XYZ file of N, CA and C in Angstrom:
153
model
N 0.768 -0.671 0.026
C 0.039 -0.208 0.204
C 0.978 1.150 -0.453
N 0.135 2.066 -1.016
C 1.406 3.040 -0.620
C 0.498 4.604 -0.125
N 1.231 5.383 0.510
C 0.653 6.392 1.710
C 0.654 7.510 0.174
N -0.295 8.593 0.979
C -0.432 9.235 0.451
C 0.400 10.859 0.519
N 1.028 10.935 1.507
C 2.113 11.125 1.913
C 3.852 10.464 1.193
N 3.510 9.183 1.020
C 4.591 9.169 0.109
C 4.744 9.419 -0.870
N 6.124 10.554 -1.455
C 6.175 10.871 -2.703
C 6.557 9.515 -3.606
N 6.108 9.962 -5.454
C 6.054 9.080 -5.998
C 7.862 8.822 -6.470
N 7.863 7.964 -6.910
C 9.282 6.973 -7.263
C 9.466 7.516 -9.005
N 10.792 7.208 -9.336
C 10.890 7.709 -10.465
C 10.030 7.205 -11.586
N 9.647 5.656 -11.606
C 9.666 4.795 -12.120
C 7.866 4.445 -12.486
N 7.812 5.911 -11.699
C 5.798 5.348 -11.033
C 4.505 7.027 -12.489
N 4.459 6.241 -13.199
C 3.330 6.726 -13.712
C 2.629 8.223 -12.919
N 2.180 9.087 -12.723
C 1.332 10.100 -11.776
C 0.124 9.262 -11.958
N -0.763 9.601 -13.479
C -1.643 8.746 -13.373
C -2.271 6.819 -12.979
N -1.009 6.075 -13.049
C -1.230 4.637 -12.154
C -1.657 4.778 -10.852
N -0.440 6.249 -10.019
C -0.546 6.087 -8.137
C -2.374 6.451 -8.529
N -2.914 7.518 -9.462
C -4.389 8.079 -8.704
C -5.636 7.050 -9.438
N -5.005 6.263 -10.382
C -6.105 4.970 -10.151
C -6.176 4.110 -9.216
N -5.071 3.672 -9.388
C -3.947 2.919 -8.165
C -5.235 3.201 -6.623
N -4.709 4.544 -6.248
C -5.838 5.477 -5.479
C -7.065 5.400 -5.014
N -8.057 5.413 -6.263
C -9.486 5.325 -6.849
C -9.634 3.743 -6.318
N -8.933 2.376 -6.981
C -9.130 1.271 -6.874
C -9.228 0.629 -5.197
N -8.635 2.056 -4.353
C -8.552 1.156 -3.150
C -10.487 1.382 -2.639
N -11.239 2.485 -3.287
C -12.308 2.930 -3.159
C -13.089 1.847 -2.732
N -14.131 1.968 -1.480
C -14.809 0.308 -1.397
C -16.185 0.127 -2.559
N -16.273 -0.565 -2.948
C -17.364 -1.208 -4.030
C -18.400 -0.667 -4.060
N -19.206 -1.060 -5.038
C -20.423 -0.906 -4.773
C -20.513 0.373 -5.824
N -21.953 0.444 -7.007
C -21.526 2.058 -6.976
C -22.973 2.053 -6.734
N -23.432 3.378 -6.738
C -24.437 4.756 -6.162
C -25.480 3.780 -7.042
N -25.903 3.719 -8.333
C -26.692 3.351 -9.334
C -27.145 1.694 -9.061
N -26.473 1.126 -8.626
C -26.106 -0.459 -8.453
C -27.512 -0.942 -7.053
N -27.241 0.202 -6.009
C -27.925 0.614 -4.898
C -29.477 1.030 -5.332
N -29.617 2.127 -6.004
C -30.438 2.325 -6.697
C -31.814 1.344 -6.783
N -31.105 0.743 -8.443
C -30.933 -0.977 -9.175
C -32.032 -1.919 -7.996
N -31.211 -2.173 -7.186
C -31.523 -2.694 -5.481
C -32.600 -2.737 -5.306
N -32.476 -1.656 -5.202
C -34.762 -1.128 -3.975
C -35.066 -1.040 -5.364
N -34.762 -1.095 -6.487
C -36.626 -0.632 -7.857
C -36.913 -2.248 -7.704
N -35.706 -3.390 -7.498
C -36.298 -4.498 -7.779
C -36.827 -4.807 -7.267
N -36.276 -4.509 -5.584
C -37.167 -5.316 -4.113
C -38.713 -4.838 -3.682
N -38.445 -3.389 -4.814
C -39.876 -3.209 -4.803
C -40.824 -3.447 -5.793
N -40.076 -3.865 -6.391
C -41.409 -4.693 -8.048
C -41.709 -5.735 -7.155
N -40.279 -6.594 -6.528
C -40.242 -8.356 -6.032
C -41.915 -7.928 -4.885
N -42.101 -6.945 -3.680
C -42.885 -6.610 -3.614
C -44.117 -6.643 -4.175
N -44.015 -5.396 -4.816
C -45.580 -5.401 -5.758
C -45.694 -6.456 -6.180
N -45.001 -7.522 -6.789
C -45.470 -8.712 -7.167
C -46.387 -9.881 -6.600
N -45.437 -9.671 -5.232
C -45.985 -10.877 -4.222
C -47.318 -10.089 -3.427
N -47.550 -8.893 -3.617
C -48.957 -8.577 -2.398
C -49.498 -8.417 -3.804
N -49.745 -7.907 -4.909
C -50.386 -8.629 -6.448
C -50.785 -10.214 -6.171
N -50.010 -11.283 -5.613
C -50.225 -12.733 -5.777
C -51.001 -12.899 -5.345
N -50.890 -11.776 -3.292
C -51.587 -12.558 -2.111
C -53.144 -12.452 -1.938
């Protein structure tokens, strides 16, 4: 793991360092959460219509 305070090495591309930093972000896209909520709502709606 590289720390934000460590200076970049000479052979390291700054863009690669930015990508690596973003890669440590927790997985999960906000749209994925919205889609899961919509799918859950559709399942509840379908279940309530069948009962």
